[in-house]
Amino acid sequence: MVDTKTAILDAAEHLFSSKGFDATSLRDINAIAQVNLAAVNYHFGSKDGLIQSVLERRIVPLNIERLRLLDQCEARLGNDALPLNEILEALIAPAVRLSRDPKAGGEDFMRLLGRLFIEPNPKVQTILEALFGETGRRFIKALKQSLPNLPEVELFWRVNFATGAMAHTLCDTSRLEFISGGVCDPNDAEGIIHRLVAFIAAGMREPVSATHTL
Amino acid sequence: MVDTKTAILDAAEHLFSSKGFDATSLRDINAIAQVNLAAVNYHFGSKDGLIQSVLERRIVPLNIERLRLLDQCEARLGNDALPLNEILEALIAPAVRLSRDPKAGGEDFMRLLGRLFIEPNPKVQTILEALFGETGRRFIKALKQSLPNLPEVELFWRVNFATGAMAHTLCDTSRLEFISGGVCDPNDAEGIIHRLVAFIAAGMREPVSATHTL
DNA sequence: GTTTGATTGAAACGAACGTTTGAAACAATT
DNA sequence: AATTGTTTCAAACGTTCGTTTCAATCAAAC
């Protein structure tokens, strides 16, 4: 065992992403990590401490990469309204791409990220606000500048819809493949990025007063 | 106590929707329902039986209403391609409207429905496939006819995005209100329906080859 | 009024949970 | 070689879980 802490984090990430936080026991984790039952409490203090470490390990670098892309975009095009698709890609692409890197958790991380936003565990929600709050506000500000004619209330609703589309896509790796009869490949990261950005951008740009059916 | 079974179903629905399935104990449920600990196993056989009953009570009428609206739409316009927005409204409006009816679970039902699609519990997933499978295939067929130029693989991806947007919106009743600083009203059912249908319809109609940024 | 079947009640069951303990094993320094 | 601090180990802690038991209670039929 080269590194007990890493083995625990990997096993916990795998189980949290597939079974959920509450349904995963420390005994499940330690059985996969091949470590002693007391190891989690020794290295992370408690199960809550473990959850915190599992999330931090992935989300902190993810948000750094997201903000780096956004900064890079602003440096190239100035501080005014950025192209909508570039903002969305800075938000979405790092999440999907990191999910293809086996060293960054692979598809376990993908599902973990998707699951977070609907996870009812209050501890998880507290951790989430601390980890995503600042990054989220940066992106909302950029979206506001990119869509100056969209009323703020509509922007918030659409960001919420976009979050749901993204989270569900990240979380669900099997149902779509099943429903589509194998037509859709959940491992096609670049395809997912392209399709998600296009879908969300179209919804974001839709004129607000389109009540009537086509 | 007029009806023990109903009291248990109501309490279970409330707790499942707010805490999740695995994190809700029978003792929590029975404390709220003010019934004996053995009541759940007597009336529903087991905790799994209770979950099944909780979901069936709401989802069966929901899907009947969805299919009724779809049938009504076909009867009015013929069996060919239906307007996209009407299909989406037949899918979305019953879910959001039922969530405003206190006799149908109110916002508890709203969150319950949203939570289902990411719920990792395999028992729940089995129940879901049985409850939603047929209705889902009917709507996918209608969407195919409505968007004849959209390749099947793209349609499946977009249905997946749409499902995520809808599920997340139904599930999240507080975060949007918090993030938006109270600007967005999560209780405005008709507003949610209108916005969700418009957002999803725009994403559905987007031409497929729009790779380049605007 | 008695009997029958359905429901409720208090108590306990074994199993699994997160956590703690204290000794053993290990690593690195003196 | 002895010592120190860190990590691992097997075992147990008390609690909570879903479930079961069996007597008490109720409602209705005879």
Short mmCIF file of C-alpha atoms (C1' of nucleotides) in Angstrom, two decimals:
data_model
loop_
_atom_site.label_atom_id
_atom_site.label_comp_id
_atom_site.label_asym_id
_atom_site.label_seq_id
_atom_site.Cartn_x
_atom_site.Cartn_y
_atom_site.Cartn_z
CA MET A 1 0.00 0.00 0.00
CA VAL A 2 1.81 3.11 -1.20
CA ASP A 3 -0.62 5.59 0.29
CA THR A 4 -3.46 4.71 2.63
CA LYS A 5 -5.10 8.11 2.41
CA THR A 6 -5.23 7.99 -1.39
CA ALA A 7 -6.58 4.45 -1.36
CA ILE A 8 -9.36 5.53 0.98
CA LEU A 9 -10.17 8.62 -1.07
CA ASP A 10 -10.34 6.58 -4.28
CA ALA A 11 -12.58 3.92 -2.75
CA ALA A 12 -14.81 6.52 -1.12
CA GLU A 13 -15.14 8.46 -4.36
CA HIS A 14 -16.11 5.32 -6.22
CA LEU A 15 -18.74 4.29 -3.68
CA PHE A 16 -20.13 7.79 -3.04
CA SER A 17 -20.61 8.29 -6.75
CA SER A 18 -22.35 4.98 -7.34
CA LYS A 19 -24.34 4.47 -4.13
CA GLY A 20 -24.67 7.94 -2.65
CA PHE A 21 -23.21 9.32 0.55
CA ASP A 22 -25.64 8.05 3.14
CA ALA A 23 -25.79 4.56 1.67
CA THR A 24 -22.02 4.10 1.72
CA SER A 25 -20.56 2.71 4.94
CA LEU A 26 -17.02 3.02 6.17
CA ARG A 27 -16.82 -0.75 6.11
CA ASP A 28 -17.66 -0.74 2.38
CA ILE A 29 -14.92 1.82 1.78
CA ASN A 30 -12.27 0.07 3.83
CA ALA A 31 -13.05 -3.28 2.23
CA ILE A 32 -12.30 -1.86 -1.23
CA ALA A 33 -9.34 0.22 -0.08
CA GLN A 34 -7.99 -2.84 1.76
CA VAL A 35 -7.28 -0.85 4.89
CA ASN A 36 -8.27 -1.21 8.51
CA LEU A 37 -11.64 -0.04 9.78
CA ALA A 38 -10.08 2.61 11.99
CA ALA A 39 -8.08 4.14 9.14
CA VAL A 40 -10.75 6.61 8.07
CA ASN A 41 -11.18 8.04 11.53
CA TYR A 42 -7.43 8.19 11.98
CA HIS A 43 -6.67 10.01 8.74
CA PHE A 44 -9.83 12.09 8.25
CA GLY A 45 -11.29 12.41 11.74
CA SER A 46 -14.77 11.26 10.82
CA LYS A 47 -16.98 10.23 7.91
CA ASP A 48 -17.92 13.89 7.39
CA GLY A 49 -14.24 14.78 7.24
CA LEU A 50 -13.78 12.10 4.59
CA ILE A 51 -16.65 13.47 2.50
CA GLN A 52 -15.11 16.94 2.72
CA SER A 53 -11.71 15.64 1.56
CA VAL A 54 -13.21 13.60 -1.28
CA LEU A 55 -15.03 16.63 -2.65
CA GLU A 56 -12.18 19.09 -2.14
CA ARG A 57 -9.65 16.92 -3.94
CA ARG A 58 -11.60 17.15 -7.19
CA ILE A 59 -13.60 20.36 -7.02
CA VAL A 60 -10.82 22.78 -6.08
CA PRO A 61 -8.71 21.95 -9.20
CA LEU A 62 -11.89 21.87 -11.29
CA ASN A 63 -12.86 25.40 -10.34
CA ILE A 64 -9.29 26.62 -10.82
CA GLU A 65 -9.40 25.28 -14.36
CA ARG A 66 -12.83 26.83 -15.00
CA LEU A 67 -11.70 30.26 -13.82
CA ARG A 68 -8.45 29.92 -15.76
CA LEU A 69 -10.40 29.40 -18.98
CA LEU A 70 -12.69 32.31 -18.14
CA ASP A 71 -9.73 34.59 -17.35
CA GLN A 72 -8.00 33.49 -20.53
CA CYS A 73 -11.14 34.30 -22.47
CA GLU A 74 -11.39 37.76 -20.91
CA ALA A 75 -7.71 38.44 -21.55
CA ARG A 76 -8.21 37.63 -25.19
CA LEU A 77 -11.44 39.52 -25.75
CA GLY A 78 -11.48 42.23 -23.11
CA ASN A 79 -13.66 42.59 -20.03
CA ASP A 80 -16.91 43.30 -21.85
CA ALA A 81 -19.52 40.83 -22.99
CA LEU A 82 -17.93 37.50 -23.83
CA PRO A 83 -19.39 35.09 -26.39
CA LEU A 84 -22.03 32.95 -24.66
CA ASN A 85 -20.70 29.68 -25.99
CA GLU A 86 -17.19 30.38 -24.68
CA ILE A 87 -18.50 31.10 -21.19
CA LEU A 88 -20.52 27.91 -21.19
CA GLU A 89 -17.59 25.92 -22.49
CA ALA A 90 -15.33 27.28 -19.74
CA LEU A 91 -17.94 26.07 -17.27
CA ILE A 92 -18.75 22.71 -18.79
CA ALA A 93 -15.65 21.46 -20.57
CA PRO A 94 -13.35 21.15 -17.53
CA ALA A 95 -15.95 19.04 -15.72
CA VAL A 96 -16.46 16.66 -18.62
CA ARG A 97 -12.78 16.51 -19.57
CA LEU A 98 -11.53 15.86 -16.06
CA SER A 99 -14.00 13.01 -15.96
CA ARG A 100 -12.03 11.26 -18.71
CA ASP A 101 -8.75 11.47 -16.85
CA PRO A 102 -8.33 8.26 -14.85
CA LYS A 103 -5.97 10.09 -12.51
CA ALA A 104 -8.73 12.58 -11.71
CA GLY A 105 -11.36 10.02 -10.79
CA GLY A 106 -12.64 9.17 -14.25
CA GLU A 107 -16.33 8.53 -14.51
CA ASP A 108 -16.59 8.17 -10.76
CA PHE A 109 -15.82 11.84 -10.48
CA MET A 110 -18.34 12.54 -13.23
CA ARG A 111 -21.17 10.95 -11.32
CA LEU A 112 -19.99 12.40 -8.04
CA LEU A 113 -20.18 15.90 -9.45
CA GLY A 114 -23.60 15.30 -10.94
CA ARG A 115 -24.93 13.85 -7.73
CA LEU A 116 -23.83 16.72 -5.54
CA PHE A 117 -26.51 19.16 -6.57
CA ILE A 118 -29.39 16.96 -5.54
CA GLU A 119 -27.69 15.35 -2.58
CA PRO A 120 -29.93 15.96 0.44
CA ASN A 121 -27.21 15.49 3.06
CA PRO A 122 -26.96 18.93 4.75
CA LYS A 123 -23.24 18.48 5.40
CA VAL A 124 -22.70 18.03 1.69
CA GLN A 125 -24.75 21.13 0.90
CA THR A 126 -22.66 23.22 3.29
CA ILE A 127 -19.45 21.97 1.70
CA LEU A 128 -20.87 22.69 -1.75
CA GLU A 129 -21.71 26.32 -1.06
CA ALA A 130 -18.17 26.83 0.27
CA LEU A 131 -16.60 25.14 -2.75
CA PHE A 132 -18.78 26.50 -5.57
CA GLY A 133 -20.07 29.84 -4.30
CA GLU A 134 -17.36 32.14 -5.60
CA THR A 135 -16.92 30.36 -8.93
CA GLY A 136 -20.66 30.37 -9.50
CA ARG A 137 -20.91 34.11 -8.95
CA ARG A 138 -18.07 34.75 -11.38
CA PHE A 139 -19.86 32.82 -14.12
CA ILE A 140 -23.25 34.39 -13.44
CA LYS A 141 -21.63 37.81 -13.75
CA ALA A 142 -20.07 36.82 -17.09
CA LEU A 143 -23.39 35.44 -18.34
CA LYS A 144 -25.14 38.67 -17.36
CA GLN A 145 -22.70 40.70 -19.44
CA SER A 146 -23.02 38.31 -22.34
CA LEU A 147 -26.83 38.50 -22.33
CA PRO A 148 -27.51 42.16 -21.49
CA ASN A 149 -31.07 42.05 -22.82
CA LEU A 150 -32.08 39.08 -20.71
CA PRO A 151 -33.86 40.15 -17.48
CA GLU A 152 -32.09 39.00 -14.35
CA VAL A 153 -34.95 36.80 -13.19
CA GLU A 154 -34.95 34.95 -16.51
CA LEU A 155 -31.19 34.53 -16.37
CA PHE A 156 -31.38 32.89 -12.95
CA TRP A 157 -34.08 30.49 -14.09
CA ARG A 158 -32.11 29.51 -17.15
CA VAL A 159 -28.91 29.03 -15.19
CA ASN A 160 -30.92 26.70 -12.99
CA PHE A 161 -32.17 24.74 -16.00
CA ALA A 162 -28.62 24.57 -17.36
CA THR A 163 -27.29 23.33 -14.04
CA GLY A 164 -29.86 20.55 -14.05
CA ALA A 165 -29.04 19.50 -17.61
CA MET A 166 -25.34 19.43 -16.83
CA ALA A 167 -25.68 17.66 -13.47
CA HIS A 168 -28.00 15.01 -14.82
CA THR A 169 -25.77 14.37 -17.82
CA LEU A 170 -22.70 14.01 -15.63
CA CYS A 171 -24.49 11.80 -13.15
CA ASP A 172 -26.24 9.43 -15.50
CA THR A 173 -23.83 7.15 -17.30
CA SER A 174 -26.06 4.20 -18.00
CA ARG A 175 -29.71 5.19 -18.38
CA LEU A 176 -29.20 7.16 -21.58
CA GLU A 177 -27.23 4.31 -23.11
CA PHE A 178 -30.05 1.95 -22.14
CA ILE A 179 -32.92 4.14 -23.35
CA SER A 180 -31.21 4.93 -26.62
CA GLY A 181 -30.47 1.26 -27.26
CA GLY A 182 -26.74 1.90 -27.33
CA VAL A 183 -26.97 4.74 -29.84
CA CYS A 184 -25.60 7.31 -27.39
CA ASP A 185 -22.03 6.85 -26.13
CA PRO A 186 -21.66 8.26 -22.62
CA ASN A 187 -17.87 8.14 -22.91
CA ASP A 188 -17.71 10.60 -25.80
CA ALA A 189 -16.57 13.56 -23.71
CA GLU A 190 -16.04 16.05 -26.53
CA GLY A 191 -19.40 15.09 -28.02
CA ILE A 192 -21.08 15.70 -24.66
CA ILE A 193 -19.40 19.09 -24.29
CA HIS A 194 -20.41 20.17 -27.77
CA ARG A 195 -23.99 19.01 -27.39
CA LEU A 196 -24.46 20.41 -23.90
CA VAL A 197 -23.06 23.82 -24.82
CA ALA A 198 -25.24 23.98 -27.93
CA PHE A 199 -28.39 22.91 -26.08
CA ILE A 200 -27.88 25.32 -23.19
CA ALA A 201 -26.82 28.22 -25.38
CA ALA A 202 -29.97 27.85 -27.46
CA GLY A 203 -32.13 27.89 -24.33
CA MET A 204 -30.23 30.86 -22.95
CA ARG A 205 -30.64 32.92 -26.10
CA GLU A 206 -34.35 32.23 -26.57
CA PRO A 207 -36.39 35.49 -26.56
CA VAL A 208 -38.29 35.81 -23.30
CA SER A 209 -41.82 36.42 -24.56
CA ALA A 210 -42.19 33.30 -26.69
CA THR A 211 -45.31 32.04 -24.97
CA HIS A 212 -47.23 30.81 -27.99
CA THR A 213 -46.59 27.38 -29.45
CA LEU A 214 -44.87 27.06 -32.76
CA MET B 1 -56.48 8.75 13.09
CA VAL B 2 -58.81 8.37 10.15
CA ASP B 3 -56.44 6.35 7.96
CA THR B 4 -53.15 4.90 9.14
CA LYS B 5 -51.96 3.99 5.66
CA THR B 6 -52.49 7.51 4.35
CA ALA B 7 -50.76 9.04 7.37
CA ILE B 8 -47.75 6.81 6.76
CA LEU B 9 -47.67 7.58 3.04
CA ASP B 10 -47.85 11.32 3.69
CA ALA B 11 -45.09 11.24 6.30
CA ALA B 12 -42.89 9.00 4.14
CA GLU B 13 -43.37 11.23 1.12
CA HIS B 14 -42.38 14.27 3.12
CA LEU B 15 -39.25 12.67 4.55
CA PHE B 16 -38.18 10.88 1.37
CA SER B 17 -38.42 14.12 -0.56
CA SER B 18 -36.46 16.17 1.94
CA LYS B 19 -33.90 13.69 3.28
CA GLY B 20 -33.69 11.01 0.59
CA PHE B 21 -34.71 7.37 0.79
CA ASP B 22 -31.73 5.81 2.49
CA ALA B 23 -31.44 8.54 5.10
CA THR B 24 -35.08 8.22 6.19
CA SER B 25 -35.77 5.65 8.90
CA LEU B 26 -39.08 4.00 9.68
CA ARG B 27 -38.85 5.51 13.13
CA ASP B 28 -38.70 8.99 11.60
CA ILE B 29 -41.77 8.21 9.51
CA ASN B 30 -43.79 6.70 12.32
CA ALA B 31 -42.95 9.56 14.64
CA ILE B 32 -44.45 12.07 12.19
CA ALA B 33 -47.37 9.84 11.23
CA GLN B 34 -48.05 9.18 14.94
CA VAL B 35 -48.41 5.47 14.39
CA ASN B 36 -46.77 2.41 15.88
CA LEU B 37 -43.38 1.20 14.72
CA ALA B 38 -44.82 -2.04 13.39
CA ALA B 39 -47.43 -0.27 11.26
CA VAL B 40 -45.26 0.08 8.17
CA ASN B 41 -44.38 -3.60 8.06
CA TYR B 42 -47.99 -4.53 8.72
CA HIS B 43 -49.51 -2.36 6.00
CA PHE B 44 -46.74 -2.32 3.39
CA GLY B 45 -44.71 -5.44 4.13
CA SER B 46 -41.36 -3.74 4.25
CA LYS B 47 -39.60 -0.43 3.73
CA ASP B 48 -39.21 -1.28 0.05
CA GLY B 49 -42.93 -1.93 -0.19
CA LEU B 50 -43.53 1.49 1.34
CA ILE B 51 -41.27 3.18 -1.20
CA GLN B 52 -43.12 1.44 -3.99
CA SER B 53 -46.49 2.60 -2.64
CA VAL B 54 -45.30 6.17 -2.09
CA LEU B 55 -44.11 6.43 -5.69
CA GLU B 56 -47.09 4.66 -7.24
CA ARG B 57 -49.63 6.86 -5.50
CA ARG B 58 -48.33 9.96 -7.28
CA ILE B 59 -46.70 8.76 -10.49
CA VAL B 60 -49.54 6.62 -11.83
CA PRO B 61 -52.05 9.53 -11.88
CA LEU B 62 -49.30 11.84 -13.15
CA ASN B 63 -48.60 9.66 -16.18
CA ILE B 64 -52.31 9.20 -16.85
CA GLU B 65 -52.66 12.97 -17.00
CA ARG B 66 -49.61 13.31 -19.24
CA LEU B 67 -50.89 10.73 -21.70
CA ARG B 68 -54.37 12.28 -21.58
CA LEU B 69 -52.96 15.63 -22.66
CA LEU B 70 -50.91 13.94 -25.39
CA ASP B 71 -53.94 11.98 -26.63
CA GLN B 72 -56.03 15.13 -26.56
CA CYS B 73 -53.39 16.91 -28.59
CA GLU B 74 -53.28 14.12 -31.18
CA ALA B 75 -57.08 14.02 -31.40
CA ARG B 76 -57.13 17.73 -32.12
CA LEU B 77 -54.27 17.84 -34.63
CA GLY B 78 -54.09 14.34 -36.10
CA ASN B 79 -51.47 11.66 -35.62
CA ASP B 80 -48.68 13.39 -37.53
CA ALA B 81 -46.04 15.70 -36.18
CA LEU B 82 -47.38 17.62 -33.20
CA PRO B 83 -46.11 21.07 -32.22
CA LEU B 84 -43.00 20.66 -30.09
CA ASN B 85 -44.14 23.03 -27.39
CA GLU B 86 -47.42 21.17 -26.92
CA ILE B 87 -45.63 17.84 -26.47
CA LEU B 88 -43.28 19.36 -23.93
CA GLU B 89 -46.15 21.02 -22.11
CA ALA B 90 -48.03 17.72 -21.91
CA LEU B 91 -44.91 16.24 -20.31
CA ILE B 92 -43.99 19.08 -17.98
CA ALA B 93 -47.19 20.86 -16.98
CA PRO B 94 -48.86 17.94 -15.13
CA ALA B 95 -45.77 17.45 -12.99
CA VAL B 96 -45.50 21.09 -12.03
CA ARG B 97 -49.25 21.61 -11.59
CA LEU B 98 -49.74 18.55 -9.41
CA SER B 99 -46.97 19.88 -7.26
CA ARG B 100 -49.15 22.86 -6.33
CA ASP B 101 -52.08 20.71 -5.26
CA PRO B 102 -51.80 20.16 -1.51
CA LYS B 103 -53.95 17.02 -1.88
CA ALA B 104 -51.37 15.58 -4.29
CA GLY B 105 -48.36 16.09 -2.08
CA GLY B 106 -47.59 19.73 -2.82
CA GLU B 107 -43.96 20.64 -2.97
CA ASP B 108 -43.03 17.38 -1.27
CA PHE B 109 -44.15 15.58 -4.38
CA MET B 110 -42.25 18.08 -6.50
CA ARG B 111 -38.96 17.30 -4.83
CA LEU B 112 -39.72 13.60 -4.71
CA LEU B 113 -40.20 13.51 -8.47
CA GLY B 114 -37.06 15.50 -9.09
CA ARG B 115 -35.01 13.33 -6.78
CA LEU B 116 -36.04 10.05 -8.37
CA PHE B 117 -33.89 10.30 -11.47
CA ILE B 118 -30.63 10.58 -9.56
CA GLU B 119 -31.60 8.34 -6.68
CA PRO B 120 -28.96 5.60 -6.56
CA ASN B 121 -31.09 3.07 -4.66
CA PRO B 122 -31.46 0.16 -7.13
CA LYS B 123 -34.92 -0.70 -5.81
CA VAL B 124 -36.04 2.80 -6.68
CA GLN B 125 -34.54 2.54 -10.15
CA THR B 126 -36.40 -0.71 -10.81
CA ILE B 127 -39.67 0.85 -9.69
CA LEU B 128 -38.96 3.89 -11.88
CA GLU B 129 -38.42 1.88 -15.06
CA ALA B 130 -41.70 0.07 -14.43
CA LEU B 131 -43.58 3.30 -13.75
CA PHE B 132 -42.10 5.58 -16.42
CA GLY B 133 -41.00 3.23 -19.20
CA GLU B 134 -44.16 3.15 -21.29
CA THR B 135 -44.96 6.83 -20.88
CA GLY B 136 -41.40 7.78 -21.74
CA ARG B 137 -41.48 5.80 -24.97
CA ARG B 138 -44.75 7.43 -26.00
CA PHE B 139 -43.27 10.90 -25.58
CA ILE B 140 -40.01 10.05 -27.33
CA LYS B 141 -42.05 8.76 -30.27
CA ALA B 142 -44.04 12.00 -30.39
CA LEU B 143 -40.85 14.07 -30.19
CA LYS B 144 -39.33 12.08 -33.06
CA GLN B 145 -42.31 12.85 -35.25
CA SER B 146 -42.23 16.49 -34.24
CA LEU B 147 -38.53 16.85 -35.08
CA PRO B 148 -38.14 14.67 -38.20
CA ASN B 149 -34.89 16.32 -39.23
CA LEU B 150 -33.16 15.72 -35.90
CA PRO B 151 -31.00 12.57 -35.95
CA GLU B 152 -32.06 9.98 -33.39
CA VAL B 153 -28.81 10.15 -31.47
CA GLU B 154 -29.16 13.90 -31.05
CA LEU B 155 -32.77 13.54 -29.96
CA PHE B 156 -31.81 11.12 -27.20
CA TRP B 157 -29.08 13.41 -25.93
CA ARG B 158 -31.44 16.37 -25.85
CA VAL B 159 -34.17 14.41 -24.12
CA ASN B 160 -31.55 13.59 -21.52
CA PHE B 161 -30.64 17.26 -21.10
CA ALA B 162 -34.32 18.15 -20.86
CA THR B 163 -34.91 15.50 -18.23
CA GLY B 164 -32.08 16.93 -16.16
CA ALA B 165 -33.37 20.48 -16.43
CA MET B 166 -36.85 19.37 -15.39
CA ALA B 167 -35.74 17.07 -12.58
CA HIS B 168 -33.40 19.64 -11.09
CA THR B 169 -36.03 22.36 -11.26
CA LEU B 170 -38.61 20.17 -9.56
CA CYS B 171 -36.16 19.03 -6.92
CA ASP B 172 -34.61 22.30 -5.96
CA THR B 173 -37.01 24.60 -4.18
CA SER B 174 -34.62 26.67 -2.16
CA ARG B 175 -31.23 27.04 -3.83
CA LEU B 176 -32.52 29.09 -6.74
CA GLU B 177 -34.40 31.40 -4.41
CA PHE B 178 -31.19 31.78 -2.39
CA ILE B 179 -28.85 32.32 -5.32
CA SER B 180 -31.16 34.79 -7.00
CA GLY B 181 -31.59 36.76 -3.80
CA GLY B 182 -35.34 36.14 -3.76
CA VAL B 183 -35.85 37.30 -7.34
CA CYS B 184 -37.07 33.88 -8.50
CA ASP B 185 -40.28 32.51 -6.98
CA PRO B 186 -40.18 28.71 -6.85
CA ASN B 187 -43.93 28.59 -6.19
CA ASP B 188 -44.88 30.21 -9.50
CA ALA B 189 -45.95 26.99 -11.20
CA GLU B 190 -47.24 28.49 -14.45
CA GLY B 191 -44.11 30.59 -14.73
CA ILE B 192 -41.94 27.51 -14.29
CA ILE B 193 -43.92 25.59 -16.94
CA HIS B 194 -43.66 28.43 -19.42
CA ARG B 195 -39.95 28.98 -18.84
CA LEU B 196 -39.04 25.30 -18.85
CA VAL B 197 -40.97 24.60 -22.05
CA ALA B 198 -39.40 27.61 -23.78
CA PHE B 199 -35.88 26.70 -22.65
CA ILE B 200 -36.14 23.05 -23.64
CA ALA B 201 -37.91 23.75 -26.94
CA ALA B 202 -35.13 26.14 -27.93
CA GLY B 203 -32.48 23.55 -27.16
CA MET B 204 -34.43 20.86 -28.99
CA ARG B 205 -34.80 22.95 -32.14
CA GLU B 206 -31.18 24.08 -32.33
CA PRO B 207 -29.53 22.99 -35.61
CA VAL B 208 -27.16 20.11 -35.00
CA SER B 209 -23.99 21.40 -36.65
CA ALA B 210 -23.65 24.63 -34.71
CA THR B 211 -20.15 23.90 -33.43
CA HIS B 212 -18.55 27.31 -33.82
CA THR B 213 -19.07 29.95 -31.16
CA LEU B 214 -21.29 32.91 -31.90
"C1'" DG C 1 -72.98 -11.60 23.96
"C1'" DT C 2 -69.77 -14.15 21.77
"C1'" DT C 3 -66.80 -14.97 18.17
"C1'" DT C 4 -63.93 -13.82 14.41
"C1'" DG C 5 -60.66 -11.22 11.77
"C1'" DA C 6 -58.27 -6.94 11.33
"C1'" DT C 7 -55.48 -3.56 13.48
"C1'" DT C 8 -52.60 -1.53 17.12
"C1'" DG C 9 -49.40 -1.74 20.99
"C1'" DA C 10 -44.94 -2.35 23.66
"C1'" DA C 11 -40.91 -4.83 23.53
"C1'" DA C 12 -37.36 -7.23 21.71
"C1'" DC C 13 -34.55 -9.41 17.82
"C1'" DG C 14 -30.07 -9.71 15.15
"C1'" DA C 15 -27.47 -6.91 12.07
"C1'" DA C 16 -25.02 -2.96 10.64
"C1'" DC C 17 -23.65 1.57 11.63
"C1'" DG C 18 -19.79 5.39 13.11
"C1'" DT C 19 -16.55 5.62 16.44
"C1'" DT C 20 -13.08 4.54 20.08
"C1'" DT C 21 -9.52 1.90 22.33
"C1'" DG C 22 -4.94 0.18 23.38
"C1'" DA C 23 -1.53 -2.74 21.92
"C1'" DA C 24 1.40 -4.09 17.97
"C1'" DA C 25 4.12 -2.80 14.01
"C1'" DC C 26 6.68 0.35 11.49
"C1'" DA C 27 9.78 4.28 10.25
"C1'" DA C 28 13.13 7.56 11.16
"C1'" DT C 29 16.38 9.81 14.34
"C1'" DT C 30 19.77 9.85 17.93
"C1'" DA D 1 20.85 -0.38 19.58
"C1'" DA D 2 17.56 2.48 21.73
"C1'" DT D 3 14.03 5.88 21.27
"C1'" DT D 4 10.48 8.55 19.42
"C1'" DG D 5 6.43 9.51 16.70
"C1'" DT D 6 3.45 7.66 13.23
"C1'" DT D 7 0.58 4.27 11.36
"C1'" DT D 8 -1.88 -0.18 11.45
"C1'" DC D 9 -4.45 -3.76 13.65
"C1'" DA D 10 -8.16 -6.62 15.99
"C1'" DA D 11 -11.67 -5.92 19.06
"C1'" DA D 12 -15.14 -3.74 21.20
"C1'" DC D 13 -18.09 0.41 22.28
"C1'" DG D 14 -22.96 2.29 22.25
"C1'" DT D 15 -26.50 3.49 18.90
"C1'" DT D 16 -29.70 2.95 15.36
"C1'" DC D 17 -31.49 0.29 11.79
"C1'" DG D 18 -35.47 -2.91 9.57
"C1'" DT D 19 -38.01 -6.47 11.17
"C1'" DT D 20 -40.55 -9.75 14.17
"C1'" DT D 21 -43.22 -11.28 18.01
"C1'" DC D 22 -47.30 -11.79 20.64
"C1'" DA D 23 -50.62 -9.93 23.52
"C1'" DA D 24 -54.13 -6.20 23.67
"C1'" DT D 25 -57.63 -3.77 21.34
"C1'" DC D 26 -61.07 -2.84 18.07
"C1'" DA D 27 -65.10 -3.60 14.63
"C1'" DA D 28 -68.39 -6.14 12.79
"C1'" DA D 29 -71.02 -10.61 11.99
"C1'" DC D 30 -73.55 -14.19 13.91
#
